[in-house]
DNA sequence: ACTGGCACTCTGTCCGCGGGAGTGCCAGAG
DNA sequence: CTCTGGCACTCCCGCGGACAGAGTGCCAGT
């Protein structure tokens, strides 16, 4: 049996009221607060159906109804109109971003902004290296057997690593290495670099082969392995809004999950499609987050995506508002990066 | 009236039991668990005195006693023998630190280690720039009117900033700038650099005066203003051990405080003396942390101090163990930096 | 100066008891 | 066939009383 329009409308009303009041909502209260044009008895029948189908449930017999994860899912998929941002929010976004000085600054401000606007936990991934391009590679001699490798990308990110050389290397050789490396790699997308690094080693004159191999090893690590590591987090205090009730007893599992960068990256990082993604309760693969929802999206200059951002909160969350805010912030950050 | 030895012993017993059990401790339980050699009645009298002096209090009439902030203070100051680390802990520290690759890695591992060993929230400040020395300054042309300034310090830290030039600058001039800047500043303590930067500007030939001024501005910012910004945090989930009870109802204020880097830096950053510092409950200047204690100390290679680290937990904390661990970790990190 | 004993106080908990909110179902109307 | 009003039922929640237990303060005695 499919759900007719009125039943959907009832579900919407339940979700909205429950999100607002955090209390199970009963049929009587529903007809009072929303203009459904039918009596409470009718609503009760609809509710019985919705419950049978798994969209809502009763905490106890003869209490009001509460949406299930499935109910929120339906709500998000079919009942959510994009809610335009309030002018105040727009202003907040614009104001927040004036006077940024560097990439770190952008990321930190963004994550705070997102946390503040959504009143939830915000996560922002640093622009991922693998999707950006090398702007410049710098080699700085630290001692005769040590180099500092500094990589600058077109997203403004800087990575540095120490290179231990097998044998002392004269200053002139360092210059030569720098020249060759930049010639080959500057301007390339990071994802395309590994074969080029191999070529560099192959082409290398035997007498500096040893140094080049060491350098290549570190280069590959820098270019590929450490590529998606960093992220910023803000708004953990928002988890405590509404007591501990929203997270079935304890914040513990949630806080634990938030400490694992790997987990967070999984949450906001899978950004194949450029659409906004909503994961509700049990849909999360991570057990610790079964009682939470995550709204995430990708961002980047223009149409390309170089990183993810998102927010995490209780399943009982204002989805339309949150989705709108996440999208708006992502778009704004993308524009900001494009200007660079 | 001063406290005799037995009263101090009673206080110690109360603190230890309360820390262990989280329950107000009564006179009877005390004499059973500790060999005080007197009866419960005597202990009760001692307790009455301790309460009058403000070292312990009763949650309600005729409940057991609980230490006050003042009680913990006395305990820490006069009753704490340094508790040697367990072999397991020693091993954990050593194992944790093998295979570190760079400064970021050291800091992240340290903060996790500290959180894990103390089972509290850990904070580690990145080695402060102002106490370290410039190893090398690198100028990388990004475009004709933009330079990337990269600074490497002897603690292994790397800072980068963008410099906008007033006019296009040929490649050769960049080299010249780099040479001059390094000549003057390399090897200098960061704190000593501002006057040197001024000299650089003064000595500069008029035709590159403009560029040098821009560079000098950014240099000063990098050298001084942004010097103590970064830190790492771990173990927030430990706040939830023992329910929310340890923090008078809500974690909220604590979580809020932990999000403010400025606050955290104040907590672990004031490291004039090289001793370990313990701030208990109300002793914290930050209101949000009135129900928390902070144990912090400085670390650095050899006897110099380049940063702070510490842990934060409920006032009801295992002070001897925590202090020992914090010290041990600080010493270990210092050694690690010295090897660099 | 310490101890044993005793009366007192307070908490936490369990129980039983309405009140209230909400439901499910049914019979009747449109 | 759909909706409605009515009614009986169920279950939560809050309240007050009773009770056991833990702990104290004090006092008289050694």
XYZ file of C-alpha atoms (C1' of nucleotides) in Angstrom:
740
model
C 0.000 0.000 0.000
C 1.319 3.367 -0.988
C 1.027 6.513 1.008
C -1.384 9.134 -0.184
C -0.743 12.841 0.042
C -2.409 13.364 3.336
C -0.396 10.674 5.029
C 2.746 12.292 3.762
C 1.504 15.580 5.070
C 0.926 13.975 8.444
C 4.454 12.621 8.430
C 5.817 16.031 7.605
C 3.837 17.550 10.452
C 5.106 14.930 12.867
C 8.707 15.463 11.865
C 8.451 19.222 12.051
C 6.731 19.227 15.415
C 9.026 16.661 16.889
C 12.112 18.492 15.724
C 10.748 21.637 17.238
C 9.546 20.323 20.582
C 11.524 17.123 21.160
C 8.302 15.581 22.435
C 6.340 12.730 20.943
C 3.504 14.270 19.010
C -0.079 13.111 19.354
C -2.959 13.266 16.942
C -4.816 15.948 18.804
C -1.893 18.334 19.041
C -1.283 17.774 15.347
C -4.685 18.879 14.117
C -4.523 21.913 16.352
C -1.173 23.076 15.086
C -1.506 22.288 11.398
C -4.371 22.919 9.039
C -4.927 19.384 7.874
C -8.658 19.779 7.415
C -9.498 16.485 9.032
C -10.223 15.302 12.542
C -7.860 13.744 14.981
C -9.450 10.340 14.507
C -8.579 10.395 10.828
C -5.068 11.404 11.654
C -4.881 8.517 14.051
C -5.764 6.098 11.315
C -3.099 7.587 9.067
C -0.623 7.320 11.887
C -1.418 3.655 12.342
C -0.556 3.094 8.695
C 2.624 5.152 8.884
C 3.665 3.155 11.899
C 2.953 -0.136 10.189
C 5.132 0.946 7.295
C 7.933 1.835 9.672
C 8.060 5.592 9.328
C 7.083 6.440 12.858
C 6.909 4.672 16.166
C 5.643 5.089 19.687
C 8.139 5.259 22.516
C 5.500 3.458 24.600
C 2.008 2.333 24.041
C -0.251 5.318 24.122
C 2.343 7.988 23.851
C 2.687 10.260 20.854
C 4.581 9.271 17.746
C 8.213 9.871 16.936
C 9.781 9.619 13.480
C 12.040 6.647 12.783
C 15.214 6.887 10.745
C 13.155 5.693 7.818
C 10.637 8.444 8.471
C 13.322 11.103 8.401
C 14.635 9.562 5.214
C 11.254 9.854 3.531
C 10.905 13.356 4.866
C 14.235 14.375 3.421
C 13.692 12.678 0.084
C 10.152 13.697 -0.686
C 8.989 16.375 1.656
C 11.798 18.828 1.814
C 11.606 21.986 -0.148
C 14.841 23.885 -0.185
C 14.544 26.469 2.477
C 16.132 29.745 1.446
C 18.653 31.162 3.860
C 17.525 34.008 5.998
C 19.064 37.375 5.208
C 20.700 37.248 8.590
C 22.416 34.009 7.668
C 23.543 35.389 4.345
C 24.999 38.362 6.086
C 26.727 36.149 8.619
C 28.392 34.184 5.862
C 29.620 37.238 4.051
C 30.807 38.965 7.147
C 32.598 35.888 8.362
C 34.780 35.683 5.355
C 36.184 39.143 5.036
C 39.846 39.524 5.703
C 40.956 35.941 5.276
C 44.700 35.672 5.051
C 45.512 32.113 4.047
C 44.180 28.634 3.605
C 44.330 27.742 7.259
C 42.305 30.790 7.950
C 39.675 29.913 5.375
C 39.235 26.432 6.760
C 39.083 27.517 10.359
C 36.625 30.275 9.719
C 34.483 28.039 7.592
C 34.213 25.343 10.179
C 33.288 27.815 12.863
C 30.781 29.499 10.651
C 29.156 26.220 9.809
C 28.999 25.181 13.436
C 27.496 28.470 14.423
C 24.871 28.638 11.689
C 23.681 25.077 12.021
C 24.249 24.882 15.754
C 25.778 21.472 15.325
C 29.184 19.898 14.973
C 30.915 21.019 11.794
C 33.705 19.305 9.900
C 35.705 20.757 7.042
C 38.272 18.824 5.083
C 41.284 20.717 3.843
C 41.389 20.955 0.086
C 42.493 17.539 -0.934
C 45.888 17.397 -2.490
C 45.134 14.674 -4.967
C 42.654 16.845 -6.784
C 44.801 19.934 -6.906
C 47.939 20.681 -8.827
C 51.540 21.321 -7.905
C 52.446 24.959 -8.077
C 55.997 24.775 -6.885
C 58.428 22.447 -5.190
C 61.165 23.892 -3.099
C 64.252 22.161 -1.775
C 65.978 23.742 1.160
C 69.305 22.403 2.408
C 69.185 21.943 6.159
C 72.535 20.275 6.465
C 74.740 18.538 3.935
C 72.757 15.319 4.233
C 69.324 16.727 4.848
C 66.870 18.568 2.691
C 63.554 20.124 3.510
C 61.041 19.473 0.770
C 58.270 22.064 0.569
C 55.360 21.630 -1.782
C 52.948 24.394 -2.648
C 49.706 23.585 -4.413
C 47.332 25.759 -6.400
C 44.788 25.540 -3.598
C 47.283 27.366 -1.434
C 48.208 24.400 0.653
C 51.766 23.836 1.789
C 53.254 20.522 2.817
C 56.734 19.928 4.063
C 58.819 16.850 4.665
C 62.348 16.096 5.661
C 64.544 14.151 3.236
C 67.513 12.216 4.558
C 70.165 11.871 1.891
C 72.466 8.877 1.573
C 75.498 11.089 0.977
C 76.436 14.766 1.288
C 75.166 16.835 -1.593
C 76.761 20.096 -2.714
C 74.651 23.226 -3.014
C 74.815 23.253 -6.777
C 73.388 19.781 -6.975
C 70.448 20.854 -4.873
C 69.686 23.546 -7.399
C 69.886 21.070 -10.174
C 67.520 18.719 -8.397
C 65.097 21.535 -7.754
C 65.176 22.570 -11.378
C 64.526 19.084 -12.669
C 61.779 18.311 -10.206
C 59.928 21.502 -10.912
C 60.330 21.156 -14.630
C 58.684 17.793 -14.528
C 56.045 18.248 -11.862
C 55.003 21.884 -11.621
C 51.539 22.413 -12.972
C 50.624 18.734 -12.828
C 47.627 17.379 -11.001
C 48.849 15.496 -7.979
C 47.047 12.376 -9.009
C 49.064 12.321 -12.225
C 52.456 12.657 -10.626
C 53.542 9.154 -9.584
C 54.535 8.007 -13.092
C 56.326 11.299 -13.644
C 58.340 10.775 -10.487
C 59.374 7.392 -11.804
C 60.523 8.985 -15.050
C 62.544 11.490 -13.064
C 64.396 8.680 -11.359
C 64.962 6.808 -14.623
C 66.281 9.841 -16.434
C 68.631 10.696 -13.660
C 72.374 10.637 -14.115
C 73.924 7.740 -12.168
C 76.052 9.932 -9.896
C 73.019 11.581 -8.317
C 70.819 8.536 -8.556
C 71.027 7.831 -4.837
C 69.863 11.272 -3.821
C 67.106 11.262 -6.373
C 65.738 7.973 -5.142
C 65.512 9.263 -1.604
C 63.860 12.398 -2.797
C 61.445 10.445 -4.975
C 60.373 8.285 -2.050
C 59.512 11.270 0.062
C 57.916 12.983 -2.912
C 55.571 10.098 -3.468
C 54.648 10.052 0.182
C 53.968 13.726 0.145
C 52.108 13.675 -3.116
C 49.959 10.666 -2.527
C 49.892 9.078 0.871
C 49.448 12.061 3.070
C 47.188 13.677 0.621
C 43.878 13.712 2.401
C 44.834 13.885 5.980
C 43.858 17.136 7.504
C 40.572 18.517 8.634
C 39.082 20.948 11.064
C 36.339 20.443 13.591
C 34.175 22.835 15.547
C 30.997 23.013 17.564
C 31.337 19.933 19.725
C 29.679 21.887 22.505
C 26.525 21.881 20.406
C 26.172 18.196 21.091
C 25.023 19.067 24.569
C 22.072 21.125 23.453
C 18.956 19.473 24.760
C 20.755 17.504 27.398
C 22.198 14.153 26.519
C 18.797 12.957 25.463
C 19.262 13.309 21.749
C 21.985 10.725 21.731
C 20.399 7.871 23.618
C 22.134 8.402 26.880
C 25.755 9.202 26.228
C 27.804 11.443 24.042
C 30.683 9.107 24.490
C 30.512 7.143 21.244
C 29.962 10.309 19.287
C 32.892 12.092 20.871
C 35.034 9.057 20.266
C 34.117 8.980 16.615
C 34.846 12.668 16.283
C 38.388 12.072 17.433
C 39.141 9.642 14.677
C 40.165 11.601 11.658
C 39.786 8.539 9.512
C 36.148 8.271 10.427
C 35.468 11.917 9.845
C 37.103 11.792 6.471
C 34.936 8.877 5.542
C 31.908 10.835 6.596
C 32.500 13.926 4.565
C 34.991 12.627 2.083
C 33.056 10.289 -0.179
C 32.103 12.877 -2.640
C 31.603 11.138 -5.948
C 28.427 12.971 -6.754
C 28.424 16.692 -6.405
C 25.126 16.645 -4.582
C 24.480 17.027 -0.930
C 24.458 13.805 0.973
C 22.399 13.021 4.026
C 23.054 10.028 6.209
C 20.478 9.354 8.855
C 21.015 7.288 11.982
C 21.498 3.665 11.082
C 22.490 4.577 7.570
C 25.860 5.508 8.971
C 28.321 2.700 8.636
C 30.081 3.705 11.799
C 28.435 2.092 14.785
C 29.233 4.943 17.104
C 27.122 7.253 15.015
C 23.970 5.205 14.855
C 22.160 7.910 16.748
C 23.453 10.768 14.632
C 22.870 12.217 11.220
C 25.412 13.689 8.869
C 24.837 16.214 6.137
C 27.793 16.613 3.834
C 28.760 17.962 0.486
C 31.784 18.655 -1.627
C 33.255 22.039 -2.338
C 35.802 23.464 -4.680
C 36.517 26.229 -7.122
C 34.031 26.163 -9.976
C 32.641 22.732 -10.681
C 35.593 20.724 -9.436
C 35.548 19.262 -5.976
C 38.663 19.452 -3.872
C 37.302 18.671 -0.445
C 34.294 17.885 1.672
C 32.504 19.618 4.463
C 29.501 18.809 6.548
C 27.790 18.810 9.870
C 26.852 16.156 12.350
C 23.942 16.280 14.747
C 21.157 14.251 16.279
C 18.813 12.463 13.905
C 16.245 14.846 15.271
C 17.625 17.693 13.232
C 16.281 20.521 11.120
C 17.139 18.892 7.826
C 15.901 21.538 5.395
C 17.689 24.307 7.217
C 20.858 22.334 7.706
C 21.006 21.194 4.105
C 20.490 24.727 2.859
C 23.205 26.088 5.113
C 25.714 23.386 4.251
C 25.153 23.993 0.565
C 25.423 27.727 0.874
C 28.635 27.566 2.848
C 30.135 25.065 0.429
C 29.298 27.289 -2.498
C 30.766 30.272 -0.752
C 34.012 28.538 0.079
C 34.272 27.311 -3.477
C 33.979 30.853 -4.751
C 36.589 31.973 -2.295
C 39.031 29.355 -3.516
C 38.287 30.237 -7.116
C 39.304 33.833 -6.484
C 42.700 32.637 -5.432
C 44.766 25.814 64.573
C 47.122 23.821 62.472
C 46.523 20.328 61.215
C 48.449 17.534 62.840
C 49.806 14.566 60.973
C 46.856 12.325 61.484
C 44.424 14.862 60.141
C 46.523 15.181 57.049
C 46.506 11.427 56.783
C 42.742 11.442 57.038
C 42.531 14.017 54.282
C 44.791 11.933 52.103
C 42.625 8.886 52.698
C 39.479 10.823 51.852
C 40.933 12.156 48.637
C 42.243 8.791 47.559
C 39.032 6.963 48.307
C 36.859 9.576 46.744
C 38.944 9.653 43.605
C 38.683 5.912 43.430
C 35.003 5.459 44.147
C 33.380 8.742 43.280
C 31.301 8.378 46.411
C 31.345 10.523 49.521
C 33.475 8.733 52.045
C 32.382 8.132 55.620
C 34.369 7.627 58.753
C 33.596 3.963 59.067
C 34.594 3.020 55.553
C 37.777 4.996 56.066
C 39.039 3.112 59.089
C 38.247 -0.164 57.382
C 40.187 0.612 54.263
C 43.182 2.387 55.739
C 45.341 1.495 58.664
C 44.907 4.667 60.623
C 45.137 2.941 63.998
C 42.270 4.872 65.516
C 38.536 4.406 65.715
C 35.892 5.879 63.484
C 34.809 8.251 66.205
C 38.235 9.811 66.291
C 38.232 10.106 62.565
C 34.887 11.836 62.781
C 36.351 14.445 65.058
C 39.226 15.008 62.690
C 36.785 15.299 59.850
C 34.824 17.930 61.692
C 37.987 19.985 61.977
C 38.927 19.465 58.348
C 35.476 20.579 57.352
C 35.657 23.650 59.507
C 38.931 24.603 57.857
C 37.374 24.192 54.438
C 39.234 21.163 53.150
C 36.264 18.844 52.903
C 32.525 19.196 52.884
C 29.347 17.162 53.057
C 27.085 17.086 50.037
C 24.198 16.850 52.515
C 23.945 16.581 56.219
C 24.849 13.103 57.259
C 26.400 11.954 54.071
C 30.077 11.144 53.720
C 32.719 13.790 53.062
C 34.030 15.037 49.769
C 37.218 17.035 49.259
C 36.875 20.691 48.354
C 39.115 22.435 45.855
C 41.115 23.612 48.820
C 41.382 20.035 50.033
C 42.764 18.873 46.725
C 45.182 21.769 46.791
C 46.520 20.759 50.174
C 46.690 17.168 49.013
C 48.711 18.114 45.981
C 51.021 20.467 47.834
C 51.794 18.450 50.907
C 50.639 14.904 50.511
C 51.757 13.897 47.075
C 54.820 11.834 46.666
C 55.878 11.510 43.074
C 54.466 8.251 41.920
C 56.822 6.433 39.599
C 55.379 5.390 36.267
C 54.457 1.790 35.874
C 56.659 -0.218 33.531
C 53.626 -0.604 31.292
C 53.353 3.148 31.007
C 57.029 3.529 30.281
C 56.752 0.979 27.570
C 53.697 2.682 26.126
C 55.583 5.944 25.891
C 58.564 4.409 24.165
C 56.501 2.364 21.794
C 54.345 5.297 20.911
C 57.198 7.322 19.664
C 58.995 5.015 17.313
C 58.832 5.920 13.694
C 57.885 9.560 13.959
C 58.333 11.364 10.689
C 57.917 15.057 11.369
C 56.838 17.660 13.850
C 53.141 17.275 13.145
C 53.527 13.641 13.828
C 55.300 14.202 17.110
C 52.638 16.560 18.343
C 49.745 14.374 17.303
C 51.205 11.264 18.775
C 52.082 13.041 21.956
C 48.629 14.383 22.500
C 47.066 11.006 21.906
C 49.537 9.307 24.144
C 48.877 11.774 26.900
C 45.125 11.383 26.559
C 45.401 7.642 26.630
C 47.739 7.386 29.586
C 45.941 9.859 31.779
C 42.489 9.019 30.450
C 41.688 12.689 30.316
C 41.658 15.483 27.803
C 45.149 16.264 26.582
C 46.468 19.452 25.037
C 49.834 19.951 23.397
C 51.092 23.267 22.146
C 53.242 23.250 19.044
C 56.775 24.329 19.774
C 56.475 28.041 20.144
C 58.205 30.029 17.501
C 59.302 32.859 19.683
C 61.589 30.608 21.663
C 63.132 28.843 18.735
C 65.507 30.091 16.094
C 65.285 30.660 12.370
C 66.955 27.955 10.392
C 66.117 29.103 6.927
C 63.881 31.518 5.074
C 62.755 30.651 1.611
C 61.150 32.935 -0.945
C 59.226 31.280 -3.733
C 57.862 33.344 -6.609
C 54.226 32.476 -7.208
C 53.618 35.135 -9.798
C 55.497 38.323 -10.639
C 53.773 40.215 -7.831
C 53.441 37.447 -5.315
C 55.911 35.609 -3.169
C 55.443 32.711 -0.854
C 57.494 33.168 2.284
C 58.409 29.920 4.003
C 60.137 29.910 7.344
C 61.776 26.856 8.837
C 62.793 26.832 12.484
C 65.225 24.693 14.365
C 62.343 22.954 16.098
C 61.292 21.652 12.707
C 58.307 23.884 12.361
C 57.406 25.430 9.051
C 55.318 28.550 8.566
C 54.245 30.031 5.297
C 52.669 33.312 4.294
C 51.807 35.022 1.075
C 53.480 38.333 0.274
C 51.793 40.732 -2.122
C 54.363 42.939 -3.795
C 53.710 46.520 -4.838
C 55.382 45.999 -8.221
C 56.628 43.090 -10.359
C 59.968 41.733 -9.223
C 62.416 39.925 -11.494
C 63.698 36.506 -10.507
C 67.182 37.752 -9.785
C 65.877 40.261 -7.306
C 64.085 37.501 -5.452
C 67.374 35.694 -5.038
C 68.980 38.794 -3.768
C 66.214 39.321 -1.260
C 66.488 35.730 -0.116
C 70.221 36.038 0.329
C 69.997 39.201 2.364
C 67.184 37.998 4.547
C 68.899 34.743 5.353
C 72.213 36.400 5.969
C 70.649 38.624 8.566
C 68.134 36.339 10.199
C 69.210 32.719 9.901
C 70.321 31.314 13.213
C 68.692 34.084 15.226
C 66.183 33.494 17.980
C 62.824 34.613 16.763
C 62.382 36.907 19.690
C 65.505 38.789 18.647
C 64.504 39.331 15.056
C 62.295 42.438 14.979
C 65.156 44.940 15.266
C 67.114 42.981 12.658
C 64.206 43.208 10.245
C 64.183 46.950 10.754
C 67.882 47.078 9.913
C 67.215 45.084 6.769
C 64.750 47.700 5.608
C 67.075 50.561 6.484
C 70.022 49.048 4.681
C 68.020 48.342 1.590
C 68.775 50.027 -1.708
C 66.041 52.510 -2.645
C 64.978 50.693 -5.809
C 63.863 47.603 -3.950
C 62.717 49.444 -0.886
C 59.046 48.898 -1.676
C 59.307 45.151 -2.000
C 61.426 44.917 1.101
C 58.906 46.825 3.163
C 56.112 44.474 2.126
C 58.267 41.518 2.895
C 59.298 42.953 6.221
C 55.692 43.448 7.249
C 54.814 39.861 6.562
C 58.048 38.707 8.154
C 57.231 40.451 11.368
C 53.778 38.967 11.382
C 55.157 35.516 10.809
C 57.952 35.888 13.286
C 56.022 37.409 16.083
C 52.294 37.677 15.844
C 51.347 34.213 14.718
C 53.982 32.708 16.832
C 52.028 30.758 19.378
C 48.918 29.789 17.587
C 48.709 26.115 17.034
C 47.925 23.258 19.310
C 46.530 19.759 19.298
C 43.758 18.292 21.395
C 42.721 14.739 22.141
C 40.652 12.686 24.509
C 37.486 14.729 24.731
C 35.577 11.486 24.963
C 37.237 10.935 28.328
C 35.116 13.734 29.711
C 32.177 11.389 29.680
C 33.749 8.816 31.924
C 31.593 8.534 34.994
C 28.562 10.070 33.380
C 28.207 13.785 33.397
C 28.406 13.813 37.137
C 31.983 14.917 37.464
C 31.222 18.230 35.855
C 28.225 19.403 37.824
C 25.605 18.484 35.300
C 26.814 19.534 31.879
C 29.885 19.163 29.783
C 28.789 22.148 27.828
C 30.966 24.843 29.374
C 33.968 22.569 29.277
C 33.467 21.664 25.642
C 33.014 25.327 24.837
C 36.244 26.226 26.541
C 38.087 23.478 24.728
C 37.081 25.000 21.415
C 38.730 28.288 22.177
C 42.356 28.000 21.286
C 43.080 31.186 23.129
C 41.814 29.680 26.334
C 43.735 26.475 25.884
C 46.905 28.356 25.207
C 46.411 30.308 28.374
C 45.954 27.067 30.253
C 49.094 25.341 29.150
C 51.064 28.273 27.887
C 52.027 30.266 30.949
C 55.226 28.487 31.527
C 57.510 30.872 33.344
C 58.713 28.326 35.848
C 59.876 25.015 34.540
C 57.891 23.156 37.154
C 54.639 21.351 36.722
C 51.639 23.472 37.379
C 48.351 22.302 38.822
C 45.232 24.405 38.713
C 42.330 23.078 40.683
C 38.703 24.015 40.124
C 38.114 27.595 41.113
C 41.771 28.377 40.724
C 41.153 28.454 37.003
C 40.580 31.949 35.783
C 38.220 30.736 33.096
C 34.707 30.483 34.461
C 33.781 27.572 32.236
C 36.423 25.469 33.893
C 35.484 26.027 37.489
C 34.671 22.351 37.779
C 37.855 21.140 36.133
C 41.513 20.798 36.984
C 44.456 21.336 34.718
C 47.908 19.846 35.044
C 50.424 21.442 32.745
C 54.111 21.799 32.192
C 56.596 23.076 29.677
C 58.706 20.996 27.376
C 61.627 21.536 25.130
C 65.010 20.269 24.132
C 67.382 20.307 27.077
C 66.577 22.912 29.669
C 64.898 25.403 27.356
C 61.137 25.488 27.052
C 59.559 25.849 23.652
C 55.994 24.845 24.361
C 53.486 23.636 26.884
C 51.448 20.523 27.296
C 48.968 19.325 29.826
C 45.787 17.548 30.610
C 42.377 18.637 31.782
C 39.983 16.588 33.826
C 37.541 16.712 36.691
C 38.784 18.094 39.978
C 38.250 14.569 41.191
C 41.377 13.373 39.463
C 44.308 11.117 40.259
C 46.751 13.950 40.798
C 49.922 12.015 41.612
C 49.508 9.747 38.614
C 48.553 12.527 36.271
C 51.396 14.757 37.364
C 53.888 11.939 36.929
C 52.606 11.109 33.473
C 52.542 14.690 32.292
C 56.111 15.177 33.444
C 57.326 11.969 31.886
C 55.745 12.731 28.550
C 57.099 16.259 28.574
C 60.573 15.001 29.277
C 60.288 12.444 26.543
C 59.132 14.921 23.955
C 61.917 17.256 24.960
C 64.456 14.535 24.349
C 62.897 13.782 21.019
C 63.192 17.387 19.948
C 66.759 17.552 21.155
C 67.711 14.666 18.905
C 66.582 16.689 15.935
C 43.274 12.002 74.054
C 40.775 8.302 72.381
C 36.722 5.097 72.250
C 32.075 2.931 72.308
C 27.469 3.832 72.150
C 23.321 6.097 70.987
C 20.026 9.130 68.974
C 19.255 11.797 65.018
C 19.133 13.236 60.226
C 19.133 12.834 55.656
C 19.148 10.297 51.210
C 17.796 7.019 47.918
C 14.384 3.836 46.724
C 10.406 1.373 46.370
C 5.464 1.334 46.307
C 0.855 2.675 45.310
C -2.089 5.988 43.546
C -4.427 9.218 40.577
C -4.271 12.439 36.552
C -3.480 13.019 31.917
C -2.434 12.203 27.338
C -2.976 9.341 23.640
C -4.408 5.452 21.371
C -7.545 1.753 19.015
C -11.770 0.537 17.701
C -16.503 0.881 16.477
C -20.721 2.470 14.888
C -22.790 5.973 12.289
C -23.010 9.802 8.789
C -22.049 11.659 4.234
C -15.637 3.999 0.742
C -14.009 7.730 3.786
C -14.361 10.407 7.567
C -16.000 11.494 12.320
C -17.353 11.453 17.212
C -17.335 8.784 21.133
C -15.676 5.591 24.440
C -12.887 2.395 26.900
C -8.250 1.195 27.664
C -3.261 1.568 28.421
C 0.622 3.421 29.964
C 3.717 7.215 31.593
C 4.674 10.611 35.002
C 4.619 12.898 39.258
C 3.509 12.790 44.065
C 3.627 11.431 48.782
C 4.635 8.084 52.372
C 7.256 4.536 54.333
C 11.619 2.379 55.106
C 16.275 0.806 55.257
C 20.954 2.349 55.344
C 24.733 5.155 55.963
C 26.777 8.664 58.382
C 27.093 12.126 61.733
C 27.440 14.642 66.445
C 27.730 14.272 70.981
C 28.478 12.399 75.465
C 30.105 9.730 79.026
C 33.683 6.587 80.204
C 38.440 4.806 80.142
